Tab-separated table of C-alpha atoms in Angstrom:
chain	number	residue	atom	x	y	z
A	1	UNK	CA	98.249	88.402	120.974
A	2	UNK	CA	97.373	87.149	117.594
A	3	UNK	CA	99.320	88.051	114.483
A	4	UNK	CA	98.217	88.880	111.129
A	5	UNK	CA	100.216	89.409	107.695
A	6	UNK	CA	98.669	90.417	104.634
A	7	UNK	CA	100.960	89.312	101.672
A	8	UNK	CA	101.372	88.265	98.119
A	9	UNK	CA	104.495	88.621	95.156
A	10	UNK	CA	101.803	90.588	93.089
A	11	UNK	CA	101.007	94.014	93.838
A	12	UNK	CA	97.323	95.766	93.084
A	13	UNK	CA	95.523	92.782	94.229
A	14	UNK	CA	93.857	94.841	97.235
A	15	UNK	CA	96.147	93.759	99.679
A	16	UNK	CA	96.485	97.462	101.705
A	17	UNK	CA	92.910	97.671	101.459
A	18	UNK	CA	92.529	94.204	103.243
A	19	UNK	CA	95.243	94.920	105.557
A	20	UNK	CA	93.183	98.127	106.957
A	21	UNK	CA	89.759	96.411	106.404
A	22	UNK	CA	90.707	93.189	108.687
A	23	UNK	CA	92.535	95.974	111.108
A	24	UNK	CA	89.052	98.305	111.702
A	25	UNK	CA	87.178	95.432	111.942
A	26	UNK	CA	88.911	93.941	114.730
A	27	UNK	CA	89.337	97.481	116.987
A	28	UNK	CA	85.325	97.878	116.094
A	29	UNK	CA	84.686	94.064	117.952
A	30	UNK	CA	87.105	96.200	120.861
A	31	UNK	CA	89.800	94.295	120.493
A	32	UNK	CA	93.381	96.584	121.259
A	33	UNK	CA	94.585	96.570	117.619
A	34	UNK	CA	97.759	97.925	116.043
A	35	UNK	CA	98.670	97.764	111.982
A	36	UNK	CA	102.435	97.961	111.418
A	37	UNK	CA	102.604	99.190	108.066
A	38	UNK	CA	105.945	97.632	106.798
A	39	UNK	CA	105.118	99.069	103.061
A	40	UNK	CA	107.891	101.753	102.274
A	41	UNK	CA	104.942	103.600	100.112
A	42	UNK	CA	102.769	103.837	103.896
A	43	UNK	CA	99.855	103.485	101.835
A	44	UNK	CA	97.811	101.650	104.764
A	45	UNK	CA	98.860	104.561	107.347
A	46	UNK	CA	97.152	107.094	104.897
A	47	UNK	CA	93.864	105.124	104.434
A	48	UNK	CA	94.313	105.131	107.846
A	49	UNK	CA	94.628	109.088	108.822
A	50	UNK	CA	98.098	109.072	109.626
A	51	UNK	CA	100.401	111.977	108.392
A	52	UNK	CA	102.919	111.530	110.529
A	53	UNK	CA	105.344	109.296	109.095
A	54	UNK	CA	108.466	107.759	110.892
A	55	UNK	CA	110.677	109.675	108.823
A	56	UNK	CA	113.631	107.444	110.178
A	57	UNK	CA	111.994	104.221	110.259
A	58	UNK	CA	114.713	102.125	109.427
A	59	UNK	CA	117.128	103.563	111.831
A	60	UNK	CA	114.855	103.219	114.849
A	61	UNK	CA	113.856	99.739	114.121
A	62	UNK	CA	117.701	98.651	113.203
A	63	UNK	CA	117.971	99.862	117.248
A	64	UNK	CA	114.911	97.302	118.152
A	65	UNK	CA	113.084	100.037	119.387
A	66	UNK	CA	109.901	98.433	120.924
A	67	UNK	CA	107.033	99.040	118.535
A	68	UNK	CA	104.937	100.708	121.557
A	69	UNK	CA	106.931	103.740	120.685
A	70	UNK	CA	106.389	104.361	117.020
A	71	UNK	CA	102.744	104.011	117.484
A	72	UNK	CA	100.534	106.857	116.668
A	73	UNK	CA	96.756	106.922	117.279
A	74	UNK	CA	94.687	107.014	114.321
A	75	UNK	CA	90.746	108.743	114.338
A	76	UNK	CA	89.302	105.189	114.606
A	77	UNK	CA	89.279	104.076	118.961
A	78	UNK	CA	91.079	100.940	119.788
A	79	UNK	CA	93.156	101.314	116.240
A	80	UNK	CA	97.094	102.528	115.909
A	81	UNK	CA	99.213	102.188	113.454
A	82	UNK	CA	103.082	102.231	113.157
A	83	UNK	CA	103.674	103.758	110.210
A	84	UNK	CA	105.626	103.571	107.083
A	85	UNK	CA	108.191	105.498	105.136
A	86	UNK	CA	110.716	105.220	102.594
A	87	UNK	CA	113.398	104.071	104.483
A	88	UNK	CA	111.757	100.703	104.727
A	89	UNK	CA	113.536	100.168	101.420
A	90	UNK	CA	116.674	99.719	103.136
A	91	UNK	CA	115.423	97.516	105.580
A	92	UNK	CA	117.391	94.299	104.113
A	93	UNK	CA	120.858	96.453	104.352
A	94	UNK	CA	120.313	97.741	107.777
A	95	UNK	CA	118.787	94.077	109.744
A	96	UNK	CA	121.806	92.216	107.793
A	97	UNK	CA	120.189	88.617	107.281
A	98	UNK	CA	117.118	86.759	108.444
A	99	UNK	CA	118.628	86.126	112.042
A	100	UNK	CA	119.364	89.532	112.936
A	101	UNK	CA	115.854	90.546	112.012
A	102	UNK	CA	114.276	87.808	114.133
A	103	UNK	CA	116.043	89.594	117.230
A	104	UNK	CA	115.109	92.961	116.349
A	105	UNK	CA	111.703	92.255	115.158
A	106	UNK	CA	111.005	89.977	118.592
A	107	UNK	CA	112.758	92.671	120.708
A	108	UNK	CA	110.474	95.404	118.933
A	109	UNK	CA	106.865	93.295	119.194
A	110	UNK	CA	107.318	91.316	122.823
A	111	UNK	CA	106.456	94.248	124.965
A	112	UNK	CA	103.275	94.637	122.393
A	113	UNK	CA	101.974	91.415	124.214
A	114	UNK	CA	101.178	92.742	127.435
A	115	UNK	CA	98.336	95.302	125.954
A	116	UNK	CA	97.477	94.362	122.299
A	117	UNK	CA	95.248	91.864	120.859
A	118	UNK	CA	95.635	92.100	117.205
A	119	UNK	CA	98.468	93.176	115.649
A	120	UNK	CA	98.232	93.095	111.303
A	121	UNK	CA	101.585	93.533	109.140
A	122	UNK	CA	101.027	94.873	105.387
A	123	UNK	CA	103.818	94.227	104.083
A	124	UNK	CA	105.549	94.695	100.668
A	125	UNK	CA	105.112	92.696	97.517
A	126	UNK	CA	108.957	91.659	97.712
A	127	UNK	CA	110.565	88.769	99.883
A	128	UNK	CA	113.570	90.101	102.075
A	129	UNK	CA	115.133	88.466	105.540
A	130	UNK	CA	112.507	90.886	107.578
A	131	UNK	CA	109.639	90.416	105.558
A	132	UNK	CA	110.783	86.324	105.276
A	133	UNK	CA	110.868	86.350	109.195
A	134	UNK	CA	107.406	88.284	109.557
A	135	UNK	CA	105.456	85.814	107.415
A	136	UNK	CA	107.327	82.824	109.179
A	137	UNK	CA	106.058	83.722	112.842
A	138	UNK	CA	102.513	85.114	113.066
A	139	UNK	CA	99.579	82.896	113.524
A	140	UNK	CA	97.919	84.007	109.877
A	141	UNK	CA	99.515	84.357	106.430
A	142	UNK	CA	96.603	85.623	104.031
A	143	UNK	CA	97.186	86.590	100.387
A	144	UNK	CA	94.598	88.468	98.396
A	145	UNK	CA	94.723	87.107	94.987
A	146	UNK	CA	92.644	88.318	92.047
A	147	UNK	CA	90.705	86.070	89.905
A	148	UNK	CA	93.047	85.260	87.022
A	149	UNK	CA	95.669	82.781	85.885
A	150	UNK	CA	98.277	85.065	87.854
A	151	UNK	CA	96.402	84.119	91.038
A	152	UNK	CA	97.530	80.224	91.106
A	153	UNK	CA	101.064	81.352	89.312
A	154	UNK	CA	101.522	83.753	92.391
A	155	UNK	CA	100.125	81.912	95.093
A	156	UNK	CA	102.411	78.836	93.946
A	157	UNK	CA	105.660	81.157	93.617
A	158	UNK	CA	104.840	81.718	97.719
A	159	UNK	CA	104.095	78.268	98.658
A	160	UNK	CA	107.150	77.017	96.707
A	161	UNK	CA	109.610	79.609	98.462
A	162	UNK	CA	108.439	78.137	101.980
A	163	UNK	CA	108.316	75.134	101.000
A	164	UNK	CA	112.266	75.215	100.370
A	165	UNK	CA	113.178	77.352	103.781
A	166	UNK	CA	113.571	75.975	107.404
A	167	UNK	CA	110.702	77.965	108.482
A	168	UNK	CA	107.920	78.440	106.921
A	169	UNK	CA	104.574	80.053	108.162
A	170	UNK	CA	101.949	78.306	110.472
A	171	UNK	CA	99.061	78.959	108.168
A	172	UNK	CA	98.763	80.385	104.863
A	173	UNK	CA	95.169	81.093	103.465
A	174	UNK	CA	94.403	82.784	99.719
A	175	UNK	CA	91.189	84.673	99.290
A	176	UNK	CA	89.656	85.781	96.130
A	177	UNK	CA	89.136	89.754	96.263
A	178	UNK	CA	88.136	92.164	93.679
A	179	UNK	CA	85.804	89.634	92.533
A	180	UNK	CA	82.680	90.098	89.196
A	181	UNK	CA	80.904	87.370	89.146
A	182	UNK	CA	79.850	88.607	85.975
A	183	UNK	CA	82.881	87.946	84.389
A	184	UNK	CA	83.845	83.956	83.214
A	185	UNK	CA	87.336	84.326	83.778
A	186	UNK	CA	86.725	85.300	87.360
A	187	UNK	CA	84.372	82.540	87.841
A	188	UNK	CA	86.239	79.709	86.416
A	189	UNK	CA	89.153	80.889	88.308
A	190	UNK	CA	87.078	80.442	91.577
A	191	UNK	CA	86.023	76.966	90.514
A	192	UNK	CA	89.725	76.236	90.026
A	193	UNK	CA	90.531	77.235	93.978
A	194	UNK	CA	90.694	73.777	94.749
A	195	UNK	CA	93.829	73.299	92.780
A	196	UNK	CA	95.375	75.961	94.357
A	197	UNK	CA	98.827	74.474	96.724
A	198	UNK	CA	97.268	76.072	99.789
A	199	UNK	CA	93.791	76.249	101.302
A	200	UNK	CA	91.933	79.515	100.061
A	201	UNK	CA	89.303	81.064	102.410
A	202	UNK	CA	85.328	80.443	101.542
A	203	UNK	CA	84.763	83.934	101.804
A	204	UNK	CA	85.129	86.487	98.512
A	205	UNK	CA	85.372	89.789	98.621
A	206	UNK	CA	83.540	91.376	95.568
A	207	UNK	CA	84.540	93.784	93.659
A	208	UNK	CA	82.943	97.598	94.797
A	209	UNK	CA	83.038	100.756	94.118
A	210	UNK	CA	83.184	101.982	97.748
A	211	UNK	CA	86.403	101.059	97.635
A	212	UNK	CA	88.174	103.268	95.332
A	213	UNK	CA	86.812	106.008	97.566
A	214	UNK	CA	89.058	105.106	100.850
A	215	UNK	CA	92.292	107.042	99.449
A	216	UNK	CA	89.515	110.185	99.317
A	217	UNK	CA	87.994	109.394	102.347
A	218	UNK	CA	91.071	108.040	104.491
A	219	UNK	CA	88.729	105.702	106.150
A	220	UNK	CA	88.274	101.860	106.124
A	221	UNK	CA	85.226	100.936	103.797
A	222	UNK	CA	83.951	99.313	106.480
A	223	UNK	CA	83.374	102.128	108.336
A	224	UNK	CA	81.306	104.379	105.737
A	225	UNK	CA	79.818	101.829	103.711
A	226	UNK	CA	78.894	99.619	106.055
A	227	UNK	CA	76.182	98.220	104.287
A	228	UNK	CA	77.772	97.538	100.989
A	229	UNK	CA	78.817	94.387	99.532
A	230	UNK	CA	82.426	94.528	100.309
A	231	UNK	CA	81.925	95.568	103.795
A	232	UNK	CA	79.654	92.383	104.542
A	233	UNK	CA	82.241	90.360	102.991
A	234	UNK	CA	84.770	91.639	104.955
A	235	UNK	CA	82.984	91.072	108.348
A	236	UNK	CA	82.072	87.428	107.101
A	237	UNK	CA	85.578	87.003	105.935
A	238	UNK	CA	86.638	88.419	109.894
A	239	UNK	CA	84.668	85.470	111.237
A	240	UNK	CA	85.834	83.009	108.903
A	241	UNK	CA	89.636	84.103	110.275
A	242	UNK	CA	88.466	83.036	113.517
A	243	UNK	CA	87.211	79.525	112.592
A	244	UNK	CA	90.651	79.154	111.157
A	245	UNK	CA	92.768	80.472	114.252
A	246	UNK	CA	90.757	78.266	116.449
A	247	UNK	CA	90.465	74.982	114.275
């Protein structure tokens, strides 16, 4: 099973959007796929056509209930999604420390082996002992940044927390999304990638106006505007993630 998170410090950079882009893309090459939305807002389960929360998130997960059973089909084949609720706030109180969530969290995903492919995390913008533990064991870190001086400020703020833990994740990759290429701030900020402390993917996601219509749609861009610039970006940028899990 491969394991996906979609992070960064910074929220609005298009990280949910990612998170359910990457997801849809990988049930649509039929690939068993499940996206654990660990965002208290369960803004990925909406895009996503999920109304039916876990109300008591928190308290089923502080149990290390597998994840198998907080799974709930969405409209899109080979794609579920555990969702999110507000209880996820709580989630540092109730797995008390970084160790205790690594048992829980292994407990929940191990029998997820056996019959899924893909799993993707979206989690928060905050670091907390779950969240730390998440981004410490899957095979991909990737943080959407957004072409601006806050970009290289945020993505060093993330490489220089794991940098000063024990364990820190196995890869870590920035892409650009939201991109103009209109715009000279965006486009000296792209020049500047190579500066950045970790590697940042080839692949840019532009910026498109299909997107803002997946909250009305509750669909993955991909799926609607499959044509559009965004959506071919995405797909590139789902190949390029498997050049890097296999180099």
């Amino acid at each position: 099973m491969i394991t996906i998170a979609l992070y960064n410090l910074k929220g609005g950079v298009g990280k949910t959007t990612s998170a359910v882009n990457l997801a849809y893309l990988a049930s649509e090459a039929k690939r068993s796929t499940v996206l654990w939305d660990w965002d208290p807002q369960g803004a990925a389960s909406w895009y996503l056509g999920v109304d039916e929360l876990n109300k008591k998130a928190i308290k089923l997960m502080s149990r290390g209930m597998p994840v198998g059973k907080l799974e709930v089909a969405s409209p899109f084949p080979n794609l579920t999604v555990v969702p999110a609720d507000l209880s996820l706030r709580k989630a540092d109180m109730a797995l008390a420390g970084v160790d205790q969530a690594r048992k829980l969290i292994q407990k929940m995903v191990s029998p997820l082996s056996e019959s899924t492919s893909i799993l993707v995390f979206d989690c928060p913008p905050t670091i907390s002992p779950s969240i730390e533990f998440v981004l410490s064991s899957v095979d991909l870190v990737l943080v959407p940044l957004i072409p601006s001086p806050l970009s290289l400020r945020a993505m060093t703020q993330v490489s220089e927390f794991f940098e000063s833990r024990k364990r820190a994740p196995k890869r870590i990759y920035g892409f650009f999304n939201m991109v103009d290429s209109r715009r000279k701030l965006h486009q000296q900020t792209l020049e500047g990638a190579k500066y950045f402390p970790v590697p940042v993917m080839n692949t840019v996601i532009p910026m498109d106006s299909a997107a803002e219509l997946m909250a009305q749609k509750r669909a993955p861009l991909t799926s609607y505007a499959r044509r559009g610039r965004a959506a071919i970006a995405y797909r590139a940028m789902w190949k390029e993630i498997g050049q890097i899990l296999t180099s």
